Coordinates of C-alpha atoms and ligand atoms in Angstrom, one line a residue:
M29 CA 12.4 -6.1 -25.2
S30 CA 10.1 -5.1 -22.3
L31 CA 10.8 -6.7 -18.9
L32 CA 7.3 -7.5 -17.9
E33 CA 4.4 -7.9 -20.2
I34 CA 0.9 -8.6 -18.8
K35 CA -1.7 -9.1 -21.4
N36 CA -5.5 -9.3 -20.7
L37 CA -4.9 -11.1 -17.4
Q38 CA -7.9 -12.5 -15.8
A39 CA -8.1 -14.4 -12.6
S40 CA -10.6 -15.5 -10.0
V41 CA -10.6 -16.3 -6.3
E42 CA -13.1 -18.9 -5.1
D43 CA -14.9 -18.7 -8.5
R44 CA -15.3 -15.0 -8.3
Q45 CA -13.7 -13.0 -11.1
I46 CA -11.4 -10.4 -9.6
L47 CA -8.9 -9.5 -12.4
R48 CA -10.8 -8.5 -15.5
G49 CA -8.2 -8.0 -18.2
V50 CA -5.1 -6.4 -16.8
D51 CA -2.7 -4.9 -19.4
L52 CA 0.7 -3.7 -18.2
V53 CA 4.2 -3.3 -19.7
V54 CA 7.2 -2.5 -17.5
N55 CA 10.4 -1.6 -19.2
P56 CA 13.9 -2.0 -17.6
G57 CA 14.7 0.9 -15.4
E58 CA 11.0 2.0 -14.8
V59 CA 9.3 2.3 -11.5
H60 CA 5.5 2.0 -11.8
A61 CA 2.9 2.8 -9.2
I62 CA -0.4 1.1 -9.1
M63 CA -3.0 3.0 -7.1
G64 CA -6.7 2.2 -6.6
P65 CA -9.4 1.9 -4.1
N66 CA -9.6 -0.9 -1.6
G67 CA -11.0 -4.2 -2.9
S68 CA -10.2 -3.3 -6.6
G69 CA -7.8 -6.3 -6.9
K70 CA -4.4 -4.8 -6.5
S71 CA -3.1 -7.4 -4.1
T72 CA -4.8 -10.1 -6.1
L73 CA -2.6 -9.1 -9.0
A74 CA 0.5 -9.4 -6.9
H75 CA -0.6 -12.8 -5.6
V76 CA -1.3 -14.0 -9.1
L77 CA 2.2 -12.8 -10.3
S78 CA 3.7 -14.7 -7.4
G79 CA 1.8 -17.9 -8.3
K80 CA 0.0 -18.2 -4.9
D81 CA -2.4 -21.1 -4.3
G82 CA -6.1 -20.3 -4.6
Y83 CA -5.7 -17.7 -7.3
E84 CA -6.9 -19.2 -10.6
V85 CA -5.8 -17.6 -13.8
T86 CA -8.7 -17.8 -16.3
G87 CA -7.2 -15.9 -19.2
G88 CA -4.3 -13.8 -20.5
S89 CA -0.6 -14.0 -20.3
V90 CA 2.4 -12.8 -18.3
T91 CA 6.0 -12.8 -19.4
L92 CA 9.1 -11.8 -17.5
D93 CA 12.1 -11.2 -19.8
G94 CA 10.4 -13.4 -22.3
I95 CA 9.7 -16.3 -19.9
D96 CA 6.1 -17.4 -19.6
L97 CA 5.6 -16.8 -15.8
L98 CA 2.2 -18.5 -15.6
S99 CA 3.5 -21.8 -16.7
I100 CA 6.2 -22.1 -14.0
E101 CA 6.2 -22.7 -10.2
P102 CA 6.5 -19.9 -7.6
D103 CA 10.2 -20.8 -6.8
E104 CA 11.0 -20.8 -10.5
R105 CA 9.4 -17.4 -10.9
A106 CA 11.7 -16.1 -8.1
A107 CA 14.7 -17.7 -9.9
A108 CA 13.6 -16.0 -13.1
G109 CA 14.1 -12.7 -11.2
L110 CA 10.7 -11.9 -9.7
F111 CA 10.6 -10.6 -6.1
L112 CA 7.4 -9.9 -4.2
A113 CA 7.1 -8.0 -1.0
F114 CA 3.9 -8.2 0.9
Q115 CA 2.9 -6.0 3.8
Y116 CA 2.5 -8.7 6.3
P117 CA 5.6 -10.8 6.0
M118 CA 5.6 -14.3 7.5
E119 CA 7.1 -15.0 10.9
I120 CA 9.2 -18.1 11.0
P121 CA 10.0 -19.1 14.6
G122 CA 13.1 -21.2 15.0
V123 CA 14.8 -20.0 11.8
A124 CA 17.5 -17.3 12.2
T125 CA 17.1 -14.5 9.8
M126 CA 20.6 -15.1 8.5
T127 CA 19.9 -18.7 7.8
F128 CA 16.7 -17.8 6.0
L129 CA 18.4 -15.2 3.8
R130 CA 21.1 -17.7 2.9
T131 CA 18.7 -20.4 2.1
A132 CA 16.6 -18.1 -0.1
M133 CA 19.8 -16.9 -2.0
N134 CA 21.2 -20.4 -2.5
A135 CA 17.9 -21.8 -3.6
Q136 CA 17.8 -19.2 -6.4
R137 CA 21.3 -19.8 -7.4
K138 CA 20.8 -23.5 -7.6
K139 CA 17.7 -23.0 -9.8
R140 CA 19.9 -20.9 -12.1
G141 CA 22.7 -23.4 -12.1
E142 CA 25.0 -21.2 -10.2
P143 CA 27.2 -22.4 -7.4
E144 CA 26.3 -21.7 -3.8
L145 CA 28.0 -18.8 -2.1
S146 CA 30.6 -19.9 0.4
T147 CA 30.0 -18.9 4.0
P148 CA 32.6 -16.1 4.0
E149 CA 31.2 -14.7 0.7
F150 CA 27.7 -14.8 2.0
M151 CA 28.6 -13.2 5.3
K152 CA 30.4 -10.4 3.5
R153 CA 27.5 -9.6 1.2
V154 CA 24.9 -9.7 4.1
R155 CA 27.1 -7.4 6.3
E156 CA 27.5 -5.0 3.5
E157 CA 23.8 -4.8 2.6
A158 CA 22.8 -4.8 6.3
K159 CA 25.1 -1.8 6.9
N160 CA 23.6 0.0 3.9
L161 CA 20.2 -0.4 5.4
S162 CA 21.2 0.4 9.0
I163 CA 20.3 -3.1 10.1
D164 CA 21.8 -4.1 13.5
P165 CA 23.7 -7.4 12.9
E166 CA 22.2 -8.8 16.1
M167 CA 18.8 -8.7 14.4
L168 CA 20.0 -11.2 11.9
K169 CA 20.5 -13.8 14.6
R170 CA 16.8 -13.5 15.7
P171 CA 14.1 -15.8 14.2
V172 CA 12.6 -14.4 11.0
N173 CA 10.2 -11.5 11.8
V174 CA 9.3 -12.9 15.2
G175 CA 8.7 -9.9 17.5
F176 CA 10.1 -7.5 14.8
S177 CA 8.6 -4.1 14.7
G178 CA 6.9 -2.9 11.5
G179 CA 10.1 -1.0 10.6
E180 CA 12.3 -4.0 11.3
K181 CA 10.2 -6.3 9.1
K182 CA 10.3 -3.8 6.3
R183 CA 14.0 -3.4 6.7
N184 CA 14.5 -7.2 6.6
E185 CA 12.3 -7.4 3.5
V186 CA 14.4 -4.7 1.8
L187 CA 17.5 -6.6 2.8
Q188 CA 16.2 -9.8 1.2
M189 CA 15.4 -7.8 -2.0
A190 CA 18.9 -6.3 -2.0
L191 CA 20.5 -9.7 -1.6
L192 CA 18.4 -11.3 -4.3
Q193 CA 18.8 -8.6 -6.8
P194 CA 15.6 -9.2 -8.7
K195 CA 14.9 -8.2 -12.3
L196 CA 11.4 -7.1 -11.2
A197 CA 10.3 -6.2 -7.7
V198 CA 6.7 -5.9 -6.8
L199 CA 5.9 -4.2 -3.4
D200 CA 2.3 -4.3 -2.2
E201 CA 2.1 -1.5 0.4
T202 CA -1.6 -1.1 0.2
D203 CA -3.1 -1.1 3.6
S204 CA -3.0 1.5 6.3
G205 CA -0.9 -0.6 8.7
L206 CA 2.4 0.8 7.3
D207 CA 3.7 3.3 9.7
I208 CA 5.8 6.3 8.6
D209 CA 9.1 4.7 9.6
A210 CA 8.3 1.5 7.6
L211 CA 7.1 3.6 4.7
K212 CA 10.4 5.5 4.6
I213 CA 12.4 2.4 4.8
A214 CA 10.5 0.9 2.0
A215 CA 11.0 4.0 -0.1
E216 CA 14.8 4.1 0.7
G217 CA 15.1 0.5 -0.2
V218 CA 13.3 0.9 -3.5
N219 CA 15.3 4.0 -4.4
R220 CA 18.5 2.3 -3.6
L221 CA 17.6 -0.6 -5.9
R222 CA 16.5 1.6 -8.8
S223 CA 18.8 0.7 -11.7
P224 CA 18.7 0.8 -15.5
E225 CA 18.1 -3.0 -15.7
R226 CA 15.6 -3.4 -13.0
G227 CA 11.8 -2.7 -13.0
M228 CA 9.7 -2.1 -10.0
I229 CA 6.0 -2.0 -9.3
V230 CA 4.8 -0.3 -6.1
I231 CA 1.2 -0.9 -5.2
T232 CA -0.3 1.5 -2.9
H233 CA -3.6 3.0 -1.8
Y234 CA -1.9 6.2 -0.6
Q235 CA -0.3 9.1 -2.4
R236 CA 2.0 9.6 0.7
L237 CA 4.3 6.8 -0.3
L238 CA 4.8 8.4 -3.7
E239 CA 6.3 11.4 -2.0
H240 CA 9.3 9.2 -1.2
I241 CA 9.3 7.0 -4.2
V242 CA 8.8 9.1 -7.3
P243 CA 7.4 6.8 -9.9
D244 CA 8.0 7.1 -13.7
I245 CA 4.5 5.9 -14.5
V246 CA 1.3 5.8 -12.5
H247 CA -1.7 3.5 -13.1
V248 CA -5.2 3.7 -11.7
F249 CA -6.6 0.3 -10.9
S250 CA -10.3 -0.1 -10.6
R251 CA -12.6 -3.1 -10.6
G252 CA -9.9 -5.6 -11.7
R253 CA -8.1 -3.7 -14.3
I254 CA -6.0 -0.7 -15.2
V255 CA -8.3 2.1 -16.3
R256 CA -5.9 4.9 -16.6
T257 CA -2.1 5.5 -17.1
G258 CA -0.1 8.7 -16.7
G259 CA 2.9 10.3 -15.3
K260 CA 3.7 11.1 -11.7
E261 CA 1.2 14.0 -11.8
L262 CA -1.6 11.5 -11.9
A263 CA -0.9 10.5 -8.3
L264 CA -1.4 14.1 -7.3
E265 CA -4.6 14.3 -9.2
L266 CA -5.8 11.2 -7.4
E267 CA -5.0 12.6 -4.1
A268 CA -7.1 15.6 -4.9
K269 CA -10.0 14.0 -6.6
G270 CA -10.2 10.4 -5.2
Y271 CA -11.2 7.4 -7.1
A272 CA -14.9 7.9 -7.4
D273 CA -14.9 8.9 -11.1
Y274 CA -12.8 5.9 -12.1
E275 CA -15.1 3.5 -10.2
Q276 CA -18.1 4.8 -11.9
E277 CA -16.4 4.6 -15.3
A278 CA -15.2 1.0 -14.6
A279 CA -18.7 0.0 -13.6
A280 CA -20.3 1.5 -16.7
Ligands
ADP314 P1 -7.0 -4.5 -3.0 O1 -5.7 -5.0 -2.8 O2 -7.1 -3.6 -4.2 O3 -7.5 -3.9 -1.8 P2 -7.7 -7.3 -3.2 O4 -7.0 -7.9 -4.3 O5 -7.2 -7.6 -1.8 O6 -8.0 -5.8 -3.4 O7 -9.2 -7.9 -3.2 C1 -10.0 -7.8 -4.4 C2 -11.3 -8.6 -4.2 O8 -11.0 -9.9 -4.1 C3 -12.0 -8.3 -2.8 O9 -13.4 -8.2 -3.0 C4 -11.6 -9.4 -1.9 O10 -12.6 -9.6 -0.9 C5 -11.4 -10.5 -2.9 N1 -10.4 -11.5 -2.4 C6 -9.1 -11.3 -2.5 N2 -8.4 -12.4 -2.0 C7 -9.3 -13.2 -1.6 C8 -9.3 -14.5 -1.0 N3 -8.2 -15.1 -0.7 N4 -10.5 -15.1 -0.7 C9 -11.7 -14.5 -1.0 N5 -11.8 -13.3 -1.6 C10 -10.6 -12.6 -1.9
MG315 MG1 -7.1 -4.2 0.4
MG316 MG1 -4.4 -5.0 -1.2

């Protein structure tokens, strides 16, 4: 069975249709890249998958491991194994990063009917993962993302992903704000979490990221849908030719 199946997904924001029939299948073990021009709806797709308020699904279906994602709440989607990383992670003053991570992990375990991790178990796992990611343990005592550099935020997000062990991770790295340090950290995190069971979708405007994360499959997104699918060479072709041809095709 495929891991993620998106069929003819349509969605609107403030009564404006943005997604116009997205079809996408991700199998376990695959890393997909979605590339496309600004404003084509890539982030909207990520938000719709996450179940964010304000995004209205008007047609189509999404299943994760056979579970109808669109009929369940955002926290249930996370418990079902969906993880979304956005480029501008939230700052949470007053909540230590360590506490935040533990709460996120235990919330998921509870939803799945698994027992909470004991404090020593949790500390052991966080320390291991933090070490893998070269995260200074002192950072984990600071409030979530407050005053973190771009690279530190990214590391923190990858740590969260490593702890939650999602079935499907979606990373939206679209905009230009991602510095080279953060980009490499994101890539390392993704590469480390590649596994035969896990699927990943990396959304990006830039070919550059795909020099560090080599995708199995590349999709071109234009005007609210996937208009072309190919292998990793498609990313190079896009770098050379740009998106103009696809935009004209999609408009026709
Ligand atoms: P991309 O990520 O490909 O750059 P987006 O999904 O961010 O594209 O945006 C697609 C279109 O949807 C844009 O025209 C954008 O203005 C619009 N849009 C997205 N989110 C919102 C929102 N919350 N409110 C109003 N318009 C939005
Ligand atoms: Mg954009
Ligand atoms: Mg975007």
